[in-house]
Amino acid sequence: MAHQPTHQKNATGAVKIRHETKTINHPTRVQIGVLFIRSVTCDRALALRLRLRHLQPGRVSVMAASFPLPVTQDLFTLRATLQELLQFLRKALSISNAHTVDFYTESVWAELVDLPPETVLRVLRKAVAEAEARPSEARLLVEAERQSGITNFPKIFCETSQKLVSVEAFALAVRSYSVPNLGICTPFEQLLTALRGNKKQRTGENVKPDEFMNLKKSHEVQAMSELISSIADYYGIKQVIDLGSGKGYLSSFLSLKYGLKVYGIDSSNTNTHGAEERNRKLKKHWKVYHTRSKLDVNGLALKMAKERKVQNEIKYKVDFDGMCNNNPANQEKMSASGFLSDFSDSLISNIRTQMENLHVYSHREENLCFENAFALIDLLPINAIEPASFQTPKRKMSEANKERRKLTSKSNESNIYSPLTSFITADSELHDIIKDLEDCLMVGLHTCGDLAPNTLRIFTSKSEIKGVCSVGCCYHLLSEEFEKPQKESTQEKWGFPMCQYLKEERWCCGRNARMSACLALERVAVGQGLPTESLFYRAVLQDIIKECYGITKCDRHVGKIYSKSSSFLDYVRKSLKKLGLDESKLPERVIMDYYEKYKPRMNELEAFNMLKVVLAPCIETLILLDRLCYLKEQEDIAWATLVKLFDPVKSPRCYAIIALKKQQ
């Protein structure tokens, strides 16, 4: 093997180190690792030494492509961003950790905010609307403020009381520390271009997944499957493991459209059986395309045969016309007989032009039908149809066609979706679950709670897994190592934190803050408002329970009583009954007195919830940065980034973590 590192310096001063390894035994597979290292100062020397370790012989990066993978921030830069974010969240996290159920019983507004609720609502609504209407201008403003020192926290929070005193500065800070404004995302289209190089990607224009899944799921599955298939092509991989596969939408789509062999693993037997049934129906759906495409291709062949017949007739007539032009006597006879009377000069000129074009392409005439038939097939899902039998008799079938049929047959055997039931942990042994495990990708679409970090841990620990694409959700279900430090636990691997820096800081978000991270700011920005009245009902109910029943903590949950209630009085009655409390001891007048007492302060609750919604992206950023830093800390990871895969209005948990391993 020959190693030849080369160095380039780009316009920004970043150094690009390209390390190529050519394997004599496989001349068609060239493995090229691309590593970008920013110019570093002396205090980054350690980080530089760590990154240079990747250039040792045998530690090569990802496969060669026409374009290098986009530059991503290094571990040193990401940790610096984490430090800034933590500095802000140490002050702001108390807002996210306050529970709206206790809003009135604990006097939350007076404890945490030193501003009128009307001011908070006005400023936050304006900030959210501006960010939505002019995102580019908002980003420039954020960047300018960060350069001038946005981390001047005394102007956001009072140093003595720790209360919020400047909502304008607060709004700017939360925008500054959200994923879109930190430069830690790789644009989706840019990544696809780098992965594909100059190769064409099948678009599957005839496939309409929204016919068998809702619009949200269709949006998610199409975007994620496109990225996964591009990564698989980049590595030359055919096997995919889909963790938390649920109803099997992503797994089925990857298998049927992109011809990948997918193992969908879910802990629920119900989901697995449902996925099997759904996949059976999806195969029927694809057979419709199969049948329809055969009819279309046969129809195309018949049409083209008719066109060739017409063209031959035109050619004969045009040749005859030429003969007439060369012989005036014949021309007179033809005109007299009326043979040319139906042809105008412009029409004859047009026919001649067409015949010239036909002459240029005459050498392709025999294959014209075949080529156009497969141009149509290319618009359909891979393996959804097979070549139509009309093209050539079997005895005359070319070797190329025979080979095409063989490949199609083999491919049909491999693009299988297999739903499996298994509870996955960070220590799960994949060989026990998947008997024919080979080089593969691991993916997860909205993997819940600890399954998302465990997906990353499995990826880093199993040599067969060459890449990962993970979109997490349900942050409130994450296990936190430092949430209850005084409580002994046998758990060794936690959902949060994952990276070394946050472990050293012993950082804890808290369940309420993680719950807040699930809120959807983008939906609020487009007018999908907060359920203020239902939250208000629940907060007032809590005060009734505390003062009238002497209960401060209750293990039971009210649940979705609000949607089933006709009024506040009805809501309280039904809630007390569900909680097992005697509702008869509370007359209607007492219940309504509580309502009238807190009704004028409903805007406090609305303003406070708006603060939590605006702060939510910062907490999500912390969780995503933790996972990204964890991947950057692993020595065998060649490349890792965040990608905004989905429209956050359609799918609020829209960020995917992508990582690729070095090829050995």
XYZ file of C-alpha atoms in Angstrom:
664
model
C 0.000 0.000 0.000
C 1.251 3.469 -0.806
C 0.506 6.517 1.319
C 0.871 10.013 -0.051
C -0.388 12.874 2.108
C -0.862 16.249 0.449
C -1.567 19.609 2.016
C -3.601 22.526 0.769
C -4.526 25.807 2.335
C -7.850 27.376 1.529
C -8.853 31.010 1.393
C -9.855 31.118 5.040
C -6.547 29.804 6.254
C -7.883 26.337 7.027
C -5.499 23.537 6.226
C -6.871 20.632 4.251
C -4.923 17.428 4.696
C -5.813 14.739 2.208
C -4.513 11.262 2.830
C -4.926 8.718 0.044
C -4.551 4.974 0.282
C -4.609 2.822 -2.831
C -5.101 -0.911 -2.477
C -3.350 -2.921 -5.196
C -5.794 -5.837 -4.895
C -8.811 -3.593 -5.499
C -7.815 -0.970 -8.086
C -11.425 0.135 -8.529
C -11.854 1.075 -4.880
C -9.828 4.081 -3.828
C -10.184 5.087 -0.223
C -9.576 8.734 0.438
C -9.718 10.336 3.849
C -10.267 14.019 4.041
C -9.422 15.782 7.243
C -9.753 19.502 7.760
C -7.754 21.125 10.568
C -8.045 24.785 11.305
C -4.955 26.835 11.951
C -4.365 26.466 15.651
C -2.613 28.481 18.264
C -0.381 27.033 20.956
C -3.293 26.387 23.303
C -4.784 24.071 20.637
C -1.648 21.974 20.269
C -3.160 19.039 22.149
C -6.247 19.037 19.948
C -3.985 19.125 16.880
C -1.951 16.144 18.061
C -5.125 14.164 18.678
C -6.449 14.904 15.207
C -3.131 14.094 13.507
C -3.380 10.584 14.935
C -5.988 9.936 12.264
C -3.245 10.167 9.617
C -1.416 7.048 10.793
C -1.142 4.241 8.206
C -4.259 2.103 8.115
C -6.388 4.825 9.734
C -7.920 6.082 6.548
C -11.097 8.090 6.301
C -14.192 7.597 4.169
C -14.354 6.338 0.606
C -13.392 8.516 -2.286
C -16.052 10.668 -3.873
C -16.065 13.336 -6.526
C -16.307 15.979 -3.825
C -14.841 16.111 -0.296
C -17.274 16.050 2.594
C -18.115 19.528 3.963
C -15.932 21.043 6.676
C -17.336 20.642 10.191
C -16.369 22.283 13.466
C -13.667 20.465 15.402
C -13.994 19.237 18.977
C -12.126 22.221 20.413
C -14.557 24.692 18.808
C -17.617 22.683 19.845
C -16.436 22.601 23.453
C -15.940 26.367 23.417
C -19.538 26.727 22.202
C -20.711 24.420 24.987
C -18.946 26.574 27.568
C -20.757 29.694 26.364
C -24.094 27.914 26.270
C -23.681 26.600 29.809
C -22.853 30.078 31.050
C -26.223 31.280 29.748
C -28.217 28.230 30.867
C -26.923 28.409 34.436
C -29.043 31.565 34.738
C -31.917 30.668 32.411
C -32.574 27.022 33.279
C -34.712 27.932 36.304
C -37.367 29.174 33.856
C -37.478 25.844 32.031
C -37.469 23.827 35.231
C -40.476 25.621 36.712
C -43.585 23.478 36.285
C -46.710 25.271 35.055
C -48.831 23.052 37.338
C -47.274 24.880 40.298
C -47.411 28.299 38.650
C -49.863 29.875 41.129
C -49.180 27.722 44.188
C -45.442 28.542 44.012
C -45.825 32.183 42.804
C -43.529 31.376 39.886
C -43.900 34.685 38.058
C -42.967 36.784 41.068
C -40.037 34.476 41.869
C -38.423 34.439 38.414
C -39.518 37.478 36.396
C -39.231 41.173 37.271
C -41.233 42.476 34.322
C -44.921 43.003 33.449
C -46.353 40.044 31.494
C -47.616 42.416 28.789
C -44.031 43.555 28.098
C -42.738 40.008 27.913
C -45.464 38.942 25.491
C -45.026 41.966 23.249
C -41.249 41.648 22.939
C -41.199 37.874 22.459
C -43.954 37.889 19.861
C -42.134 40.576 17.919
C -38.805 38.720 18.128
C -40.333 35.427 17.009
C -42.208 37.079 14.129
C -39.073 38.882 12.889
C -36.979 35.733 13.046
C -39.634 33.886 11.054
C -40.149 36.650 8.459
C -36.470 37.642 7.986
C -34.268 34.732 9.120
C -31.125 35.973 7.309
C -31.299 39.421 8.916
C -31.955 37.844 12.304
C -28.865 35.648 11.943
C -26.696 38.633 11.038
C -27.990 40.542 14.059
C -27.295 37.573 16.310
C -23.770 37.207 14.949
C -23.059 40.909 15.473
C -24.284 40.737 19.062
C -22.217 37.650 19.774
C -19.125 39.400 18.432
C -19.781 42.351 20.731
C -20.276 40.169 23.799
C -23.756 38.738 24.138
C -22.559 36.872 27.229
C -22.890 40.029 29.320
C -25.473 38.275 31.487
C -26.066 40.915 34.183
C -28.176 42.843 31.675
C -30.407 39.760 31.174
C -30.704 38.558 34.778
C -30.399 40.525 38.017
C -27.160 39.605 39.796
C -28.758 39.584 43.245
C -32.284 38.241 42.728
C -31.467 36.164 39.570
C -34.759 37.390 38.086
C -35.213 38.116 34.405
C -34.879 41.883 33.910
C -34.355 42.297 30.136
C -36.572 40.294 27.825
C -34.957 41.902 24.731
C -31.511 40.614 25.722
C -33.032 37.269 26.676
C -34.635 36.876 23.231
C -31.341 37.703 21.513
C -29.393 35.270 23.682
C -31.709 32.331 23.024
C -31.523 32.949 19.286
C -27.752 33.170 19.530
C -27.496 29.758 21.185
C -29.929 27.873 18.954
C -28.628 25.387 16.383
C -29.255 27.477 13.209
C -27.094 30.351 14.497
C -24.116 28.406 15.851
C -22.691 27.213 12.528
C -22.729 23.573 13.640
C -25.111 22.331 10.922
C -24.182 21.028 7.495
C -26.740 22.005 4.805
C -28.725 18.995 3.621
C -28.272 19.621 -0.109
C -24.551 20.295 0.306
C -24.090 16.945 2.035
C -26.107 15.096 -0.625
C -23.965 16.660 -3.353
C -20.758 15.598 -1.618
C -21.986 12.044 -1.059
C -23.240 11.551 -4.592
C -20.454 13.284 -6.466
C -21.380 13.161 -10.132
C -23.578 10.101 -9.758
C -27.263 10.381 -10.548
C -29.779 9.669 -7.836
C -33.046 7.947 -8.687
C -35.834 10.367 -7.920
C -38.770 7.960 -7.825
C -41.117 10.581 -9.263
C -44.017 8.134 -9.564
C -43.863 7.159 -5.895
C -46.345 8.911 -3.615
C -45.691 7.808 -0.019
C -48.420 10.105 1.276
C -50.885 7.576 -0.179
C -50.020 5.156 2.624
C -48.739 7.413 5.442
C -49.719 10.826 6.809
C -48.129 14.000 5.452
C -45.785 14.457 8.428
C -44.458 10.909 8.219
C -44.239 11.092 4.434
C -42.130 14.273 4.700
C -39.803 12.652 7.240
C -39.431 9.324 5.456
C -38.690 10.819 2.038
C -35.979 13.183 3.325
C -34.305 10.672 5.636
C -34.388 7.771 3.176
C -32.804 9.952 0.494
C -29.899 10.749 2.809
C -29.523 7.155 4.028
C -29.481 5.770 0.481
C -26.815 8.317 -0.489
C -24.620 7.291 2.460
C -25.153 3.620 1.582
C -24.119 4.256 -2.038
C -21.108 6.237 -0.831
C -19.888 3.243 1.170
C -21.164 0.546 -1.170
C -23.372 -0.842 1.611
C -26.645 -2.727 1.156
C -27.642 -3.495 4.768
C -29.403 -1.059 7.113
C -30.451 -1.502 10.747
C -33.402 0.691 11.742
C -33.602 0.977 15.538
C -36.971 1.855 17.050
C -38.538 1.096 13.675
C -42.068 1.305 15.069
C -44.642 0.785 12.327
C -41.921 0.238 9.742
C -42.548 3.221 7.460
C -38.864 4.146 7.024
C -37.724 0.506 6.810
C -40.290 -0.392 4.146
C -39.509 2.694 2.097
C -35.743 2.053 2.184
C -36.315 -1.521 1.112
C -38.908 -1.004 -1.596
C -37.657 2.208 -3.155
C -33.891 1.987 -2.699
C -33.386 -1.776 -2.775
C -31.712 -1.946 0.643
C -31.840 -4.927 2.979
C -33.342 -3.496 6.150
C -33.699 -4.957 9.626
C -36.257 -2.981 11.603
C -35.848 -3.557 15.341
C -38.508 -2.464 17.811
C -39.124 -3.418 21.434
C -42.872 -3.721 20.902
C -44.314 -6.975 19.540
C -47.415 -5.056 18.548
C -45.357 -2.683 16.424
C -43.440 -5.558 14.834
C -46.594 -7.449 13.844
C -48.168 -4.209 12.628
C -45.064 -3.435 10.579
C -45.186 -6.890 8.941
C -48.805 -6.374 7.938
C -48.130 -2.839 6.723
C -45.129 -4.006 4.695
C -47.325 -6.659 3.053
C -49.752 -3.938 1.988
C -46.926 -1.718 0.764
C -45.635 -4.520 -1.450
C -49.092 -4.684 -3.016
C -48.866 -0.932 -3.546
C -45.574 -1.360 -5.377
C -47.035 -4.179 -7.511
C -49.560 -1.644 -8.800
C -46.657 0.411 -10.092
C -45.147 -2.782 -11.509
C -48.292 -3.622 -13.498
C -48.902 -0.019 -14.520
C -45.325 0.397 -15.726
C -45.532 -2.739 -17.919
C -48.669 -1.355 -19.558
C -46.977 2.025 -20.031
C -43.839 0.490 -21.556
C -45.820 -1.774 -23.908
C -47.958 1.197 -24.886
C -44.832 3.228 -25.519
C -43.403 0.492 -27.761
C -46.633 0.317 -29.821
C -46.708 4.083 -30.169
C -43.089 4.196 -31.292
C -43.666 1.405 -33.822
C -46.554 3.404 -35.325
C -44.407 6.527 -35.397
C -41.640 4.679 -37.262
C -44.198 3.482 -39.790
C -45.421 7.047 -40.317
C -41.830 8.275 -40.570
C -41.058 5.676 -43.237
C -44.104 6.760 -45.227
C -43.040 10.402 -44.909
C -39.526 9.471 -46.024
C -40.932 7.739 -49.109
C -43.078 10.767 -49.941
C -40.211 13.195 -49.393
C -37.957 11.113 -51.663
C -40.691 11.167 -54.264
C -40.941 14.933 -53.797
C -37.222 15.221 -54.454
C -37.618 13.279 -57.641
C -40.324 15.677 -58.734
C -38.143 18.684 -57.934
C -35.380 17.299 -60.123
C -37.690 16.564 -63.057
C -40.027 19.432 -64.108
C -42.047 17.098 -66.280
C -42.700 14.743 -63.419
C -43.478 17.724 -61.222
C -46.231 18.830 -63.560
C -47.700 15.316 -63.691
C -47.694 15.001 -59.917
C -49.284 18.385 -59.475
C -51.906 17.561 -62.049
C -52.749 14.311 -60.316
C -53.189 16.174 -57.040
C -50.596 14.057 -55.173
C -48.813 17.121 -53.769
C -51.839 19.339 -53.509
C -52.247 18.634 -49.784
C -48.642 19.613 -48.924
C -47.778 23.264 -48.354
C -44.217 24.545 -48.813
C -43.777 25.082 -45.043
C -44.978 21.540 -44.281
C -42.609 19.989 -46.811
C -39.757 22.083 -45.353
C -40.615 20.863 -41.873
C -40.697 17.238 -43.049
C -37.288 17.613 -44.620
C -35.885 19.000 -41.343
C -37.335 16.068 -39.416
C -35.872 13.587 -41.916
C -32.445 15.185 -41.495
C -32.733 14.662 -37.749
C -33.856 11.068 -38.322
C -30.841 10.506 -40.534
C -28.498 11.723 -37.771
C -29.975 9.250 -35.279
C -30.635 6.413 -37.721
C -27.869 4.281 -36.197
C -29.871 4.240 -32.928
C -33.163 3.168 -34.499
C -32.935 -0.478 -33.486
C -32.304 0.372 -29.829
C -34.660 3.332 -29.633
C -37.550 1.356 -28.177
C -35.307 -0.379 -25.623
C -33.663 2.844 -24.444
C -36.899 4.757 -24.047
C -38.472 1.874 -22.189
C -35.702 1.932 -19.609
C -35.837 5.721 -19.399
C -39.401 5.233 -18.164
C -38.338 2.477 -15.785
C -35.765 4.829 -14.244
C -38.608 6.990 -13.008
C -39.982 4.105 -10.959
C -38.694 2.626 -7.687
C -35.656 0.372 -7.894
C -36.794 -3.252 -8.385
C -40.431 -2.155 -8.575
C -40.596 -3.489 -12.119
C -38.570 -5.849 -14.268
C -37.707 -5.434 -17.979
C -40.741 -6.104 -20.180
C -40.632 -9.273 -22.296
C -41.591 -7.549 -25.544
C -38.098 -6.213 -26.206
C -36.460 -9.277 -27.769
C -37.234 -12.961 -28.047
C -35.383 -15.062 -25.467
C -33.310 -16.813 -28.151
C -32.089 -13.432 -29.416
C -31.602 -11.819 -26.007
C -28.240 -10.093 -25.825
C -25.689 -10.968 -23.182
C -26.207 -7.508 -21.666
C -29.927 -8.178 -21.251
C -29.260 -11.577 -19.708
C -26.890 -9.980 -17.227
C -29.449 -7.277 -16.445
C -32.049 -9.966 -15.649
C -29.589 -11.806 -13.395
C -28.787 -8.635 -11.477
C -32.478 -7.825 -11.095
C -33.183 -11.295 -9.745
C -30.342 -11.119 -7.235
C -31.368 -7.624 -6.189
C -34.954 -8.745 -5.596
C -33.648 -11.366 -3.187
C -31.607 -8.858 -1.184
C -33.968 -5.900 -0.787
C -35.912 -7.411 2.079
C -37.426 -5.689 5.088
C -37.344 -7.860 8.202
C -39.165 -6.562 11.307
C -37.649 -7.903 14.554
C -38.614 -7.529 18.199
C -35.859 -6.803 20.693
C -35.211 -4.383 23.529
C -32.049 -2.485 22.587
C -29.503 -1.162 25.070
C -25.987 0.183 24.641
C -24.675 -3.333 25.342
C -26.932 -5.201 22.911
C -25.085 -7.784 20.820
C -26.283 -7.365 17.258
C -24.991 -10.764 16.110
C -27.507 -12.384 18.462
C -30.340 -10.457 16.808
C -29.181 -10.392 13.166
C -27.538 -13.637 12.067
C -26.226 -12.353 8.721
C -24.831 -9.064 10.065
C -22.445 -7.423 7.620
C -21.099 -3.941 6.945
C -24.123 -1.735 7.476
C -25.601 1.609 8.450
C -27.522 2.198 11.672
C -30.443 4.611 11.524
C -33.247 5.784 13.757
C -36.157 8.091 12.996
C -37.379 9.764 16.191
C -35.808 7.244 18.512
C -37.334 7.802 21.916
C -35.454 8.779 25.096
C -32.299 6.745 25.748
C -32.569 4.844 22.469
C -31.041 7.803 20.592
C -27.812 7.960 22.677
C -27.677 4.147 22.773
C -27.839 4.142 18.966
C -24.678 6.268 18.925
C -22.966 4.050 21.493
C -23.728 0.888 19.512
C -22.452 2.603 16.367
C -19.113 3.481 17.968
C -18.639 0.018 19.507
C -19.478 -2.257 16.547
C -16.970 -2.473 13.701
C -19.625 -3.622 11.211
C -21.546 -0.350 11.517
C -19.909 2.122 9.149
C -22.271 5.057 9.485
C -25.133 6.381 11.586
C -28.089 8.673 10.922
C -30.082 9.347 14.087
C -32.977 11.697 14.806
C -33.927 11.641 18.491
C -37.072 12.736 20.300
C -38.786 12.566 23.709
C -35.977 14.315 25.563
C -38.027 14.175 28.773
C -37.555 10.395 28.813
C -33.752 10.614 28.837
C -32.019 9.257 31.911
C -29.706 11.844 33.519
C -26.603 10.752 35.382
C -26.452 13.774 37.699
C -30.171 14.422 38.197
C -30.252 12.606 41.545
C -26.594 12.266 42.604
C -27.468 11.281 46.154
C -29.536 8.322 44.964
C -27.585 5.133 44.363
C -28.072 3.500 40.972
C -26.700 0.435 39.219
C -27.104 2.085 35.814
C -23.744 2.532 34.084
C -24.678 4.221 30.816
C -26.967 7.210 30.852
C -28.856 9.079 28.194
C -27.344 12.403 29.255
C -24.649 13.577 29.336
C -22.557 11.604 26.868
C -19.513 13.790 26.171
C -16.523 14.090 28.463
C -16.822 17.844 29.009
C -20.383 17.747 30.385
C -19.514 14.719 32.513
C -16.647 16.680 34.044
C -19.058 19.556 34.669
C -21.542 17.085 36.206
C -24.188 18.939 34.241
C -27.864 18.270 34.835
C -30.818 19.725 32.944
C -33.717 18.293 34.968
C -36.865 16.609 33.710
C -38.961 19.767 33.377
C -36.233 21.433 31.304
C -35.953 18.366 29.082
C -39.734 18.427 28.727
C -39.467 22.082 27.672
C -36.919 21.123 25.008
C -39.732 19.242 23.239
C -41.752 22.451 22.715
C -42.081 23.647 19.113
C -41.074 27.307 18.698
C -41.490 27.214 14.915
C -45.111 26.130 15.226
C -45.824 28.954 17.640
C -44.150 31.335 15.183
C -46.612 30.419 12.416
C -49.641 30.871 14.625
C -50.090 27.425 16.150
C -50.487 28.901 19.621
C -49.972 27.464 23.078
C -52.821 25.674 24.875
C -52.992 28.483 27.428
C -56.506 27.841 28.724
C -55.904 24.147 29.476
C -52.661 25.014 31.305
C -54.513 27.739 33.216
C -57.238 25.288 34.280
C -54.618 22.837 35.548
C -52.681 25.497 37.489
C -55.839 26.755 39.229
C -56.894 23.174 39.989
C -53.565 22.642 41.726
C -54.269 25.573 44.055
C -57.714 24.146 44.841
C -56.193 20.732 45.661
C -53.556 22.314 47.881
C -55.858 24.652 49.842
C -59.030 22.559 50.016
C -57.551 19.066 50.369
C -54.131 19.797 51.860
C -52.317 17.886 49.115
C -49.081 19.353 47.766
C -47.841 16.367 45.760
C -49.990 13.811 43.986
C -48.787 10.685 42.164
C -51.885 10.520 39.997
C -52.249 12.486 36.783
C -55.295 14.364 35.594
C -54.650 13.452 31.974
C -56.661 14.786 29.047
C -59.699 15.931 30.983
C -59.718 19.400 29.420
C -60.801 18.202 25.971
C -63.718 16.352 27.542
C -64.920 19.271 29.694
C -67.552 21.851 28.826
C -66.414 24.479 31.356
C -63.974 25.154 34.196
C -66.525 23.855 36.696
C -66.965 20.642 34.711
C -63.163 20.309 34.416
C -62.661 20.565 38.199
C -65.430 18.082 38.971
C -64.089 15.470 36.548
C -60.471 16.009 37.654
C -61.273 15.609 41.362
C -63.163 12.418 40.621
C -60.243 10.999 38.637
C -57.813 11.894 41.441
C -60.017 10.049 43.923
C -60.990 13.187 45.851
C -64.448 13.924 47.248
C -65.895 16.529 44.915
C -69.080 16.959 46.995
C -67.228 18.954 49.665
C -66.645 21.761 47.142
C -69.761 23.782 46.232
C -69.938 25.402 42.817
C -69.486 28.886 44.315
C -66.104 27.981 45.858
C -64.803 26.514 42.598
C -65.832 29.580 40.606
C -64.268 31.906 43.201
C -60.886 30.334 42.434
C -61.509 30.852 38.743
C -62.366 34.520 39.227
C -59.352 35.009 41.496
C -56.810 33.878 38.916
C -58.505 34.871 35.665
C -56.904 38.386 35.665
C -53.464 36.718 36.039
C -53.900 34.354 33.133
C -51.573 36.545 31.027
C -48.740 35.816 33.491
C -49.049 32.132 32.706
C -49.227 32.843 28.979
C -46.116 35.041 29.109
C -44.210 32.505 31.191
C -45.017 29.676 28.798
C -43.831 31.876 25.956
C -40.508 32.286 27.773
C -40.241 28.499 28.033
C -41.039 28.014 24.347
C -38.441 30.583 23.256
C -35.840 28.970 25.526
C -36.592 25.436 24.297
C -34.179 25.469 21.290
C -31.253 26.243 23.624
C -31.881 23.115 25.676
C -32.241 21.032 22.522
C -28.969 22.550 21.306
C -27.259 21.416 24.518
C -28.488 17.826 24.065
C -27.464 17.728 20.396
C -24.051 19.278 21.091
C -23.475 16.694 23.818
C -24.055 13.884 21.306
C -21.981 15.525 18.592
C -19.034 16.073 20.953
C -19.265 12.440 22.069
C -18.844 11.317 18.462
C -15.974 13.736 17.870
C -14.195 12.237 20.891
C -14.081 8.780 19.281
C -10.859 8.010 17.439
C -12.343 5.921 14.621
C -14.908 8.541 13.565
C -13.855 10.227 10.339
C -16.656 12.768 10.075
C -19.645 13.874 12.151
C -22.169 16.673 11.878
C -25.734 17.846 12.444
C -28.122 18.138 9.505
C -31.505 19.836 9.453
C -33.501 17.123 7.698
C -37.101 18.247 8.139
C -39.280 21.321 8.065
C -39.568 22.139 11.806
C -43.193 23.230 11.414
C -44.107 19.799 10.040
C -41.684 17.907 12.273
C -40.249 19.894 15.222
C -37.525 17.318 16.053
C -35.841 18.007 12.737
C -32.088 17.557 13.389
C -30.210 14.405 12.444
C -26.810 13.430 13.786
C -24.701 11.947 10.992
C -21.371 10.203 11.537
C -19.113 8.114 9.301
C -16.270 5.858 10.331
C -12.820 5.606 8.834
C -12.434 2.826 6.317
C -9.699 0.339 7.140
